[in-house]
Amino acid sequence: QGFCDRAFLDTLTNLEGAGIATVGGGRDLNAAHQPAIIERKGVKFAFLGYDDIAASALGAGEDRPGTAALSSDALRRDIAAAKATADAVIVLAQWGTEYTPDATLRQQELAAVAVEAGASLVVGNHPHVVQGLEWPRGSLIAYALGNFVFDQDWSLETQQGVVMEVVFHGARAVGARLLPHRIVDDHRPEWASPSE
């Protein structure tokens, strides 16, 4: 195993030891595509995670640790399997173009596949700036929430982000609230002022 594999496996072990569920990566390809299931108030939520940025270099293999590569086929297969054991499926995607406030066509197409396959919520990140939201067919898509704890202080946009609260009624996302924040001191998020 290479250095990156060892660090990745150590991270998985430490998170599991702390009782923190992981998604979007695993000890092998199968594990990388497994959902984390969390039940709240009788509703089972399945979380799936994907990598559309570095999966070519860091993607999991049959006998290799790594990330779950994002593709239409993976979304359809994994969401269908998750829906067999959960009420709501939430997709977390690492995707998009850095420092761009507009979602790419690829982001939009993959989000549409996820919603078509039955995802209630799709939340993306990687662009380091906030991107738009959509409510297609009763599901919510947030293309990117911006930075939260990060040291990119060269622009206002990279210092801003939003925390998103989503309200579910059973398995359906029925409302969302965005709480804007600004990163100060190169790392610490604070709620944005009313004027900002």
mmCIF file with all atom_site columns, C-alpha atoms in Angstrom:
data_model
loop_
_atom_site.group_PDB
_atom_site.id
_atom_site.type_symbol
_atom_site.label_atom_id
_atom_site.label_alt_id
_atom_site.label_comp_id
_atom_site.label_asym_id
_atom_site.label_entity_id
_atom_site.label_seq_id
_atom_site.pdbx_PDB_ins_code
_atom_site.Cartn_x
_atom_site.Cartn_y
_atom_site.Cartn_z
_atom_site.occupancy
_atom_site.B_iso_or_equiv
_atom_site.pdbx_formal_charge
_atom_site.auth_seq_id
_atom_site.auth_comp_id
_atom_site.auth_asym_id
_atom_site.auth_atom_id
_atom_site.pdbx_PDB_model_num
ATOM 1   C CA . GLN A 1 1   ? 0.000   0.000  0.000   1.00 0.00 ? 1   GLN A CA 1
ATOM 2   C CA . GLY A 1 2   ? 1.153   3.464  -0.833  1.00 0.00 ? 2   GLY A CA 1
ATOM 3   C CA . PHE A 1 3   ? 1.436   6.392  1.542   1.00 0.00 ? 3   PHE A CA 1
ATOM 4   C CA . CYS A 1 4   ? -1.948  7.811  0.445   1.00 0.00 ? 4   CYS A CA 1
ATOM 5   C CA . ASP A 1 5   ? -3.634  4.441  0.963   1.00 0.00 ? 5   ASP A CA 1
ATOM 6   C CA . ARG A 1 6   ? -2.210  4.187  4.500   1.00 0.00 ? 6   ARG A CA 1
ATOM 7   C CA . ALA A 1 7   ? -3.346  7.725  5.389   1.00 0.00 ? 7   ALA A CA 1
ATOM 8   C CA . PHE A 1 8   ? -6.789  7.053  3.909   1.00 0.00 ? 8   PHE A CA 1
ATOM 9   C CA . LEU A 1 9   ? -7.163  3.772  5.818   1.00 0.00 ? 9   LEU A CA 1
ATOM 10  C CA . ASP A 1 10  ? -5.979  5.433  9.042   1.00 0.00 ? 10  ASP A CA 1
ATOM 11  C CA . THR A 1 11  ? -8.631  8.116  8.543   1.00 0.00 ? 11  THR A CA 1
ATOM 12  C CA . LEU A 1 12  ? -11.362 5.498  8.077   1.00 0.00 ? 12  LEU A CA 1
ATOM 13  C CA . THR A 1 13  ? -10.200 3.613  11.181  1.00 0.00 ? 13  THR A CA 1
ATOM 14  C CA . ASN A 1 14  ? -10.110 6.784  13.300  1.00 0.00 ? 14  ASN A CA 1
ATOM 15  C CA . LEU A 1 15  ? -13.566 7.919  12.167  1.00 0.00 ? 15  LEU A CA 1
ATOM 16  C CA . GLU A 1 16  ? -15.060 4.485  12.775  1.00 0.00 ? 16  GLU A CA 1
ATOM 17  C CA . GLY A 1 17  ? -13.385 4.374  16.195  1.00 0.00 ? 17  GLY A CA 1
ATOM 18  C CA . ALA A 1 18  ? -15.055 7.681  17.057  1.00 0.00 ? 18  ALA A CA 1
ATOM 19  C CA . GLY A 1 19  ? -18.452 6.393  15.902  1.00 0.00 ? 19  GLY A CA 1
ATOM 20  C CA . ILE A 1 20  ? -18.569 8.626  12.813  1.00 0.00 ? 20  ILE A CA 1
ATOM 21  C CA . ALA A 1 21  ? -20.129 7.056  9.737   1.00 0.00 ? 21  ALA A CA 1
ATOM 22  C CA . THR A 1 22  ? -18.280 7.479  6.445   1.00 0.00 ? 22  THR A CA 1
ATOM 23  C CA . VAL A 1 23  ? -19.555 7.616  2.865   1.00 0.00 ? 23  VAL A CA 1
ATOM 24  C CA . GLY A 1 24  ? -18.002 8.059  -0.545  1.00 0.00 ? 24  GLY A CA 1
ATOM 25  C CA . GLY A 1 25  ? -14.877 6.070  0.191   1.00 0.00 ? 25  GLY A CA 1
ATOM 26  C CA . GLY A 1 26  ? -13.904 2.746  1.620   1.00 0.00 ? 26  GLY A CA 1
ATOM 27  C CA . ARG A 1 27  ? -11.445 -0.092 1.932   1.00 0.00 ? 27  ARG A CA 1
ATOM 28  C CA . ASP A 1 28  ? -12.500 -1.363 -1.498  1.00 0.00 ? 28  ASP A CA 1
ATOM 29  C CA . LEU A 1 29  ? -14.920 -0.541 -4.330  1.00 0.00 ? 29  LEU A CA 1
ATOM 30  C CA . ASN A 1 30  ? -17.919 -2.180 -2.675  1.00 0.00 ? 30  ASN A CA 1
ATOM 31  C CA . ALA A 1 31  ? -17.358 -0.381 0.627   1.00 0.00 ? 31  ALA A CA 1
ATOM 32  C CA . ALA A 1 32  ? -16.887 2.964  -1.151  1.00 0.00 ? 32  ALA A CA 1
ATOM 33  C CA . HIS A 1 33  ? -20.404 2.696  -2.614  1.00 0.00 ? 33  HIS A CA 1
ATOM 34  C CA . GLN A 1 34  ? -22.170 1.651  0.605   1.00 0.00 ? 34  GLN A CA 1
ATOM 35  C CA . PRO A 1 35  ? -24.567 4.134  2.194   1.00 0.00 ? 35  PRO A CA 1
ATOM 36  C CA . ALA A 1 36  ? -24.489 5.286  5.787   1.00 0.00 ? 36  ALA A CA 1
ATOM 37  C CA . ILE A 1 37  ? -27.987 4.767  7.215   1.00 0.00 ? 37  ILE A CA 1
ATOM 38  C CA . ILE A 1 38  ? -29.147 7.074  9.997   1.00 0.00 ? 38  ILE A CA 1
ATOM 39  C CA . GLU A 1 39  ? -32.623 6.885  11.515  1.00 0.00 ? 39  GLU A CA 1
ATOM 40  C CA . ARG A 1 40  ? -34.362 9.923  13.008  1.00 0.00 ? 40  ARG A CA 1
ATOM 41  C CA . LYS A 1 41  ? -37.956 9.988  14.262  1.00 0.00 ? 41  LYS A CA 1
ATOM 42  C CA . GLY A 1 42  ? -38.784 6.763  12.450  1.00 0.00 ? 42  GLY A CA 1
ATOM 43  C CA . VAL A 1 43  ? -37.356 7.913  9.085   1.00 0.00 ? 43  VAL A CA 1
ATOM 44  C CA . LYS A 1 44  ? -34.308 6.133  7.682   1.00 0.00 ? 44  LYS A CA 1
ATOM 45  C CA . PHE A 1 45  ? -31.928 8.379  5.755   1.00 0.00 ? 45  PHE A CA 1
ATOM 46  C CA . ALA A 1 46  ? -29.323 6.815  3.444   1.00 0.00 ? 46  ALA A CA 1
ATOM 47  C CA . PHE A 1 47  ? -26.269 8.986  2.705   1.00 0.00 ? 47  PHE A CA 1
ATOM 48  C CA . LEU A 1 48  ? -24.181 8.256  -0.407  1.00 0.00 ? 48  LEU A CA 1
ATOM 49  C CA . GLY A 1 49  ? -20.975 10.080 -1.311  1.00 0.00 ? 49  GLY A CA 1
ATOM 50  C CA . TYR A 1 50  ? -19.166 10.463 -4.644  1.00 0.00 ? 50  TYR A CA 1
ATOM 51  C CA . ASP A 1 51  ? -15.976 11.912 -6.068  1.00 0.00 ? 51  ASP A CA 1
ATOM 52  C CA . ASP A 1 52  ? -16.029 13.496 -9.531  1.00 0.00 ? 52  ASP A CA 1
ATOM 53  C CA . ILE A 1 53  ? -12.722 15.340 -9.024  1.00 0.00 ? 53  ILE A CA 1
ATOM 54  C CA . ALA A 1 54  ? -9.939  12.910 -8.129  1.00 0.00 ? 54  ALA A CA 1
ATOM 55  C CA . ALA A 1 55  ? -11.530 9.483  -8.578  1.00 0.00 ? 55  ALA A CA 1
ATOM 56  C CA . SER A 1 56  ? -9.273  8.748  -11.553 1.00 0.00 ? 56  SER A CA 1
ATOM 57  C CA . ALA A 1 57  ? -6.269  8.904  -9.199  1.00 0.00 ? 57  ALA A CA 1
ATOM 58  C CA . LEU A 1 58  ? -7.862  8.060  -5.849  1.00 0.00 ? 58  LEU A CA 1
ATOM 59  C CA . GLY A 1 59  ? -10.772 5.833  -6.868  1.00 0.00 ? 59  GLY A CA 1
ATOM 60  C CA . ALA A 1 60  ? -11.405 2.580  -5.068  1.00 0.00 ? 60  ALA A CA 1
ATOM 61  C CA . GLY A 1 61  ? -10.820 -0.725 -6.830  1.00 0.00 ? 61  GLY A CA 1
ATOM 62  C CA . GLU A 1 62  ? -11.892 -4.295 -6.192  1.00 0.00 ? 62  GLU A CA 1
ATOM 63  C CA . ASP A 1 63  ? -8.979  -4.719 -3.751  1.00 0.00 ? 63  ASP A CA 1
ATOM 64  C CA . ARG A 1 64  ? -7.842  -1.104 -3.375  1.00 0.00 ? 64  ARG A CA 1
ATOM 65  C CA . PRO A 1 65  ? -9.049  1.593  -0.961  1.00 0.00 ? 65  PRO A CA 1
ATOM 66  C CA . GLY A 1 66  ? -10.289 4.872  -2.346  1.00 0.00 ? 66  GLY A CA 1
ATOM 67  C CA . THR A 1 67  ? -13.247 7.004  -3.287  1.00 0.00 ? 67  THR A CA 1
ATOM 68  C CA . ALA A 1 68  ? -16.529 6.199  -5.042  1.00 0.00 ? 68  ALA A CA 1
ATOM 69  C CA . ALA A 1 69  ? -16.380 7.559  -8.581  1.00 0.00 ? 69  ALA A CA 1
ATOM 70  C CA . LEU A 1 70  ? -19.403 9.625  -9.598  1.00 0.00 ? 70  LEU A CA 1
ATOM 71  C CA . SER A 1 71  ? -21.264 8.381  -12.668 1.00 0.00 ? 71  SER A CA 1
ATOM 72  C CA . SER A 1 72  ? -24.853 8.048  -13.869 1.00 0.00 ? 72  SER A CA 1
ATOM 73  C CA . ASP A 1 73  ? -24.647 4.261  -13.575 1.00 0.00 ? 73  ASP A CA 1
ATOM 74  C CA . ALA A 1 74  ? -23.319 4.428  -9.998  1.00 0.00 ? 74  ALA A CA 1
ATOM 75  C CA . LEU A 1 75  ? -26.063 6.875  -8.996  1.00 0.00 ? 75  LEU A CA 1
ATOM 76  C CA . ARG A 1 76  ? -28.840 4.712  -10.448 1.00 0.00 ? 76  ARG A CA 1
ATOM 77  C CA . ARG A 1 77  ? -27.477 1.498  -8.948  1.00 0.00 ? 77  ARG A CA 1
ATOM 78  C CA . ASP A 1 78  ? -26.583 2.867  -5.510  1.00 0.00 ? 78  ASP A CA 1
ATOM 79  C CA . ILE A 1 79  ? -29.758 4.929  -5.039  1.00 0.00 ? 79  ILE A CA 1
ATOM 80  C CA . ALA A 1 80  ? -31.949 1.954  -6.001  1.00 0.00 ? 80  ALA A CA 1
ATOM 81  C CA . ALA A 1 81  ? -30.104 -0.252 -3.492  1.00 0.00 ? 81  ALA A CA 1
ATOM 82  C CA . ALA A 1 82  ? -30.312 2.415  -0.765  1.00 0.00 ? 82  ALA A CA 1
ATOM 83  C CA . LYS A 1 83  ? -34.036 2.940  -1.331  1.00 0.00 ? 83  LYS A CA 1
ATOM 84  C CA . ALA A 1 84  ? -34.568 -0.764 -0.592  1.00 0.00 ? 84  ALA A CA 1
ATOM 85  C CA . THR A 1 85  ? -33.487 -0.157 3.030   1.00 0.00 ? 85  THR A CA 1
ATOM 86  C CA . ALA A 1 86  ? -34.096 3.581  3.604   1.00 0.00 ? 86  ALA A CA 1
ATOM 87  C CA . ASP A 1 87  ? -36.926 6.080  3.251   1.00 0.00 ? 87  ASP A CA 1
ATOM 88  C CA . ALA A 1 88  ? -34.882 9.011  1.943   1.00 0.00 ? 88  ALA A CA 1
ATOM 89  C CA . VAL A 1 89  ? -31.624 9.070  0.002   1.00 0.00 ? 89  VAL A CA 1
ATOM 90  C CA . ILE A 1 90  ? -29.193 11.969 0.297   1.00 0.00 ? 90  ILE A CA 1
ATOM 91  C CA . VAL A 1 91  ? -26.407 12.250 -2.281  1.00 0.00 ? 91  VAL A CA 1
ATOM 92  C CA . LEU A 1 92  ? -23.211 14.139 -1.416  1.00 0.00 ? 92  LEU A CA 1
ATOM 93  C CA . ALA A 1 93  ? -21.072 14.977 -4.467  1.00 0.00 ? 93  ALA A CA 1
ATOM 94  C CA . GLN A 1 94  ? -17.571 16.387 -4.817  1.00 0.00 ? 94  GLN A CA 1
ATOM 95  C CA . TRP A 1 95  ? -17.906 17.996 -8.263  1.00 0.00 ? 95  TRP A CA 1
ATOM 96  C CA . GLY A 1 96  ? -17.865 21.158 -10.344 1.00 0.00 ? 96  GLY A CA 1
ATOM 97  C CA . THR A 1 97  ? -15.360 23.812 -11.348 1.00 0.00 ? 97  THR A CA 1
ATOM 98  C CA . GLU A 1 98  ? -13.444 25.690 -8.687  1.00 0.00 ? 98  GLU A CA 1
ATOM 99  C CA . TYR A 1 99  ? -14.283 29.382 -8.077  1.00 0.00 ? 99  TYR A CA 1
ATOM 100 C CA . THR A 1 100 ? -17.274 29.308 -10.432 1.00 0.00 ? 100 THR A CA 1
ATOM 101 C CA . PRO A 1 101 ? -20.683 30.382 -9.091  1.00 0.00 ? 101 PRO A CA 1
ATOM 102 C CA . ASP A 1 102 ? -22.548 28.536 -11.856 1.00 0.00 ? 102 ASP A CA 1
ATOM 103 C CA . ALA A 1 103 ? -23.070 24.787 -11.837 1.00 0.00 ? 103 ALA A CA 1
ATOM 104 C CA . THR A 1 104 ? -21.590 23.020 -14.851 1.00 0.00 ? 104 THR A CA 1
ATOM 105 C CA . LEU A 1 105 ? -23.700 21.071 -17.308 1.00 0.00 ? 105 LEU A CA 1
ATOM 106 C CA . ARG A 1 106 ? -22.191 17.865 -15.895 1.00 0.00 ? 106 ARG A CA 1
ATOM 107 C CA . GLN A 1 107 ? -23.291 18.809 -12.361 1.00 0.00 ? 107 GLN A CA 1
ATOM 108 C CA . GLN A 1 108 ? -26.799 19.547 -13.634 1.00 0.00 ? 108 GLN A CA 1
ATOM 109 C CA . GLU A 1 109 ? -27.019 16.287 -15.590 1.00 0.00 ? 109 GLU A CA 1
ATOM 110 C CA . LEU A 1 110 ? -25.763 14.133 -12.710 1.00 0.00 ? 110 LEU A CA 1
ATOM 111 C CA . ALA A 1 111 ? -28.080 15.891 -10.239 1.00 0.00 ? 111 ALA A CA 1
ATOM 112 C CA . ALA A 1 112 ? -31.004 15.186 -12.576 1.00 0.00 ? 112 ALA A CA 1
ATOM 113 C CA . VAL A 1 113 ? -30.022 11.501 -12.718 1.00 0.00 ? 113 VAL A CA 1
ATOM 114 C CA . ALA A 1 114 ? -29.893 11.375 -8.907  1.00 0.00 ? 114 ALA A CA 1
ATOM 115 C CA . VAL A 1 115 ? -33.338 12.959 -8.581  1.00 0.00 ? 115 VAL A CA 1
ATOM 116 C CA . GLU A 1 116 ? -34.766 10.688 -11.295 1.00 0.00 ? 116 GLU A CA 1
ATOM 117 C CA . ALA A 1 117 ? -33.339 7.677  -9.454  1.00 0.00 ? 117 ALA A CA 1
ATOM 118 C CA . GLY A 1 118 ? -35.078 8.749  -6.248  1.00 0.00 ? 118 GLY A CA 1
ATOM 119 C CA . ALA A 1 119 ? -32.733 11.014 -4.278  1.00 0.00 ? 119 ALA A CA 1
ATOM 120 C CA . SER A 1 120 ? -34.589 13.406 -1.960  1.00 0.00 ? 120 SER A CA 1
ATOM 121 C CA . LEU A 1 121 ? -31.600 15.713 -1.548  1.00 0.00 ? 121 LEU A CA 1
ATOM 122 C CA . VAL A 1 122 ? -28.375 16.310 -3.504  1.00 0.00 ? 122 VAL A CA 1
ATOM 123 C CA . VAL A 1 123 ? -25.661 18.434 -1.874  1.00 0.00 ? 123 VAL A CA 1
ATOM 124 C CA . GLY A 1 124 ? -22.467 19.220 -3.738  1.00 0.00 ? 124 GLY A CA 1
ATOM 125 C CA . ASN A 1 125 ? -19.185 20.880 -2.987  1.00 0.00 ? 125 ASN A CA 1
ATOM 126 C CA . HIS A 1 126 ? -15.700 21.503 -4.382  1.00 0.00 ? 126 HIS A CA 1
ATOM 127 C CA . PRO A 1 127 ? -16.103 24.845 -6.207  1.00 0.00 ? 127 PRO A CA 1
ATOM 128 C CA . HIS A 1 128 ? -15.107 26.774 -3.014  1.00 0.00 ? 128 HIS A CA 1
ATOM 129 C CA . VAL A 1 129 ? -17.905 29.283 -3.711  1.00 0.00 ? 129 VAL A CA 1
ATOM 130 C CA . VAL A 1 130 ? -21.661 29.124 -3.275  1.00 0.00 ? 130 VAL A CA 1
ATOM 131 C CA . GLN A 1 131 ? -23.646 27.873 -6.261  1.00 0.00 ? 131 GLN A CA 1
ATOM 132 C CA . GLY A 1 132 ? -27.397 27.779 -6.890  1.00 0.00 ? 132 GLY A CA 1
ATOM 133 C CA . LEU A 1 133 ? -30.236 25.586 -5.675  1.00 0.00 ? 133 LEU A CA 1
ATOM 134 C CA . GLU A 1 134 ? -33.083 23.856 -7.493  1.00 0.00 ? 134 GLU A CA 1
ATOM 135 C CA . TRP A 1 135 ? -36.296 22.110 -6.393  1.00 0.00 ? 135 TRP A CA 1
ATOM 136 C CA . PRO A 1 136 ? -37.034 19.676 -9.263  1.00 0.00 ? 136 PRO A CA 1
ATOM 137 C CA . ARG A 1 137 ? -39.855 17.147 -8.793  1.00 0.00 ? 137 ARG A CA 1
ATOM 138 C CA . GLY A 1 138 ? -40.013 17.562 -5.022  1.00 0.00 ? 138 GLY A CA 1
ATOM 139 C CA . SER A 1 139 ? -36.287 17.040 -4.419  1.00 0.00 ? 139 SER A CA 1
ATOM 140 C CA . LEU A 1 140 ? -33.726 19.653 -3.432  1.00 0.00 ? 140 LEU A CA 1
ATOM 141 C CA . ILE A 1 141 ? -30.399 20.179 -5.211  1.00 0.00 ? 141 ILE A CA 1
ATOM 142 C CA . ALA A 1 142 ? -27.719 22.434 -3.698  1.00 0.00 ? 142 ALA A CA 1
ATOM 143 C CA . TYR A 1 143 ? -24.868 22.511 -6.196  1.00 0.00 ? 143 TYR A CA 1
ATOM 144 C CA . ALA A 1 144 ? -22.239 23.910 -3.777  1.00 0.00 ? 144 ALA A CA 1
ATOM 145 C CA . LEU A 1 145 ? -22.356 25.461 -0.300  1.00 0.00 ? 145 LEU A CA 1
ATOM 146 C CA . GLY A 1 146 ? -18.995 27.248 -0.467  1.00 0.00 ? 146 GLY A CA 1
ATOM 147 C CA . ASN A 1 147 ? -16.169 26.991 2.051   1.00 0.00 ? 147 ASN A CA 1
ATOM 148 C CA . PHE A 1 148 ? -16.749 26.451 5.758   1.00 0.00 ? 148 PHE A CA 1
ATOM 149 C CA . VAL A 1 149 ? -13.405 25.972 7.508   1.00 0.00 ? 149 VAL A CA 1
ATOM 150 C CA . PHE A 1 150 ? -10.783 26.863 4.932   1.00 0.00 ? 150 PHE A CA 1
ATOM 151 C CA . ASP A 1 151 ? -7.887  29.285 4.436   1.00 0.00 ? 151 ASP A CA 1
ATOM 152 C CA . GLN A 1 152 ? -8.679  30.686 0.987   1.00 0.00 ? 152 GLN A CA 1
ATOM 153 C CA . ASP A 1 153 ? -8.585  34.359 1.920   1.00 0.00 ? 153 ASP A CA 1
ATOM 154 C CA . TRP A 1 154 ? -7.853  35.871 -1.483  1.00 0.00 ? 154 TRP A CA 1
ATOM 155 C CA . SER A 1 155 ? -11.468 36.741 -2.347  1.00 0.00 ? 155 SER A CA 1
ATOM 156 C CA . LEU A 1 156 ? -14.730 37.516 -0.614  1.00 0.00 ? 156 LEU A CA 1
ATOM 157 C CA . GLU A 1 157 ? -16.415 34.641 -2.472  1.00 0.00 ? 157 GLU A CA 1
ATOM 158 C CA . THR A 1 158 ? -13.976 32.033 -1.127  1.00 0.00 ? 158 THR A CA 1
ATOM 159 C CA . GLN A 1 159 ? -14.441 33.395 2.399   1.00 0.00 ? 159 GLN A CA 1
ATOM 160 C CA . GLN A 1 160 ? -18.232 33.036 2.221   1.00 0.00 ? 160 GLN A CA 1
ATOM 161 C CA . GLY A 1 161 ? -20.440 29.992 2.449   1.00 0.00 ? 161 GLY A CA 1
ATOM 162 C CA . VAL A 1 162 ? -23.791 28.793 3.697   1.00 0.00 ? 162 VAL A CA 1
ATOM 163 C CA . VAL A 1 163 ? -24.916 26.223 6.223   1.00 0.00 ? 163 VAL A CA 1
ATOM 164 C CA . MET A 1 164 ? -28.055 24.574 4.880   1.00 0.00 ? 164 MET A CA 1
ATOM 165 C CA . GLU A 1 165 ? -30.807 23.307 7.153   1.00 0.00 ? 165 GLU A CA 1
ATOM 166 C CA . VAL A 1 166 ? -33.272 21.012 5.388   1.00 0.00 ? 166 VAL A CA 1
ATOM 167 C CA . VAL A 1 167 ? -36.662 20.098 6.809   1.00 0.00 ? 167 VAL A CA 1
ATOM 168 C CA . PHE A 1 168 ? -38.071 16.688 5.961   1.00 0.00 ? 168 PHE A CA 1
ATOM 169 C CA . HIS A 1 169 ? -41.653 15.549 6.248   1.00 0.00 ? 169 HIS A CA 1
ATOM 170 C CA . GLY A 1 170 ? -41.173 11.811 6.242   1.00 0.00 ? 170 GLY A CA 1
ATOM 171 C CA . ALA A 1 171 ? -38.947 11.043 3.270   1.00 0.00 ? 171 ALA A CA 1
ATOM 172 C CA . ARG A 1 172 ? -39.585 14.349 1.448   1.00 0.00 ? 172 ARG A CA 1
ATOM 173 C CA . ALA A 1 173 ? -37.505 17.496 1.707   1.00 0.00 ? 173 ALA A CA 1
ATOM 174 C CA . VAL A 1 174 ? -40.161 20.177 2.226   1.00 0.00 ? 174 VAL A CA 1
ATOM 175 C CA . GLY A 1 175 ? -38.134 23.230 3.172   1.00 0.00 ? 175 GLY A CA 1
ATOM 176 C CA . ALA A 1 176 ? -34.645 24.627 3.477   1.00 0.00 ? 176 ALA A CA 1
ATOM 177 C CA . ARG A 1 177 ? -32.980 27.538 5.190   1.00 0.00 ? 177 ARG A CA 1
ATOM 178 C CA . LEU A 1 178 ? -29.582 28.926 4.222   1.00 0.00 ? 178 LEU A CA 1
ATOM 179 C CA . LEU A 1 179 ? -27.482 30.423 6.993   1.00 0.00 ? 179 LEU A CA 1
ATOM 180 C CA . PRO A 1 180 ? -24.698 32.551 5.463   1.00 0.00 ? 180 PRO A CA 1
ATOM 181 C CA . HIS A 1 181 ? -21.311 32.784 7.120   1.00 0.00 ? 181 HIS A CA 1
ATOM 182 C CA . ARG A 1 182 ? -17.916 34.353 6.517   1.00 0.00 ? 182 ARG A CA 1
ATOM 183 C CA . ILE A 1 183 ? -14.535 32.796 7.311   1.00 0.00 ? 183 ILE A CA 1
ATOM 184 C CA . VAL A 1 184 ? -12.385 35.094 9.438   1.00 0.00 ? 184 VAL A CA 1
ATOM 185 C CA . ASP A 1 185 ? -8.818  34.767 10.732  1.00 0.00 ? 185 ASP A CA 1
ATOM 186 C CA . ASP A 1 186 ? -8.014  32.411 7.815   1.00 0.00 ? 186 ASP A CA 1
ATOM 187 C CA . HIS A 1 187 ? -9.993  29.513 9.280   1.00 0.00 ? 187 HIS A CA 1
ATOM 188 C CA . ARG A 1 188 ? -12.874 30.398 11.604  1.00 0.00 ? 188 ARG A CA 1
ATOM 189 C CA . PRO A 1 189 ? -16.478 30.684 10.326  1.00 0.00 ? 189 PRO A CA 1
ATOM 190 C CA . GLU A 1 190 ? -18.735 33.368 11.837  1.00 0.00 ? 190 GLU A CA 1
ATOM 191 C CA . TRP A 1 191 ? -22.354 34.055 10.920  1.00 0.00 ? 191 TRP A CA 1
ATOM 192 C CA . ALA A 1 192 ? -22.544 36.811 8.328   1.00 0.00 ? 192 ALA A CA 1
ATOM 193 C CA . SER A 1 193 ? -23.833 40.195 9.373   1.00 0.00 ? 193 SER A CA 1
ATOM 194 C CA . PRO A 1 194 ? -27.367 41.170 8.259   1.00 0.00 ? 194 PRO A CA 1
ATOM 195 C CA . SER A 1 195 ? -25.955 43.653 5.720   1.00 0.00 ? 195 SER A CA 1
ATOM 196 C CA . GLU A 1 196 ? -23.658 41.024 4.192   1.00 0.00 ? 196 GLU A CA 1
#
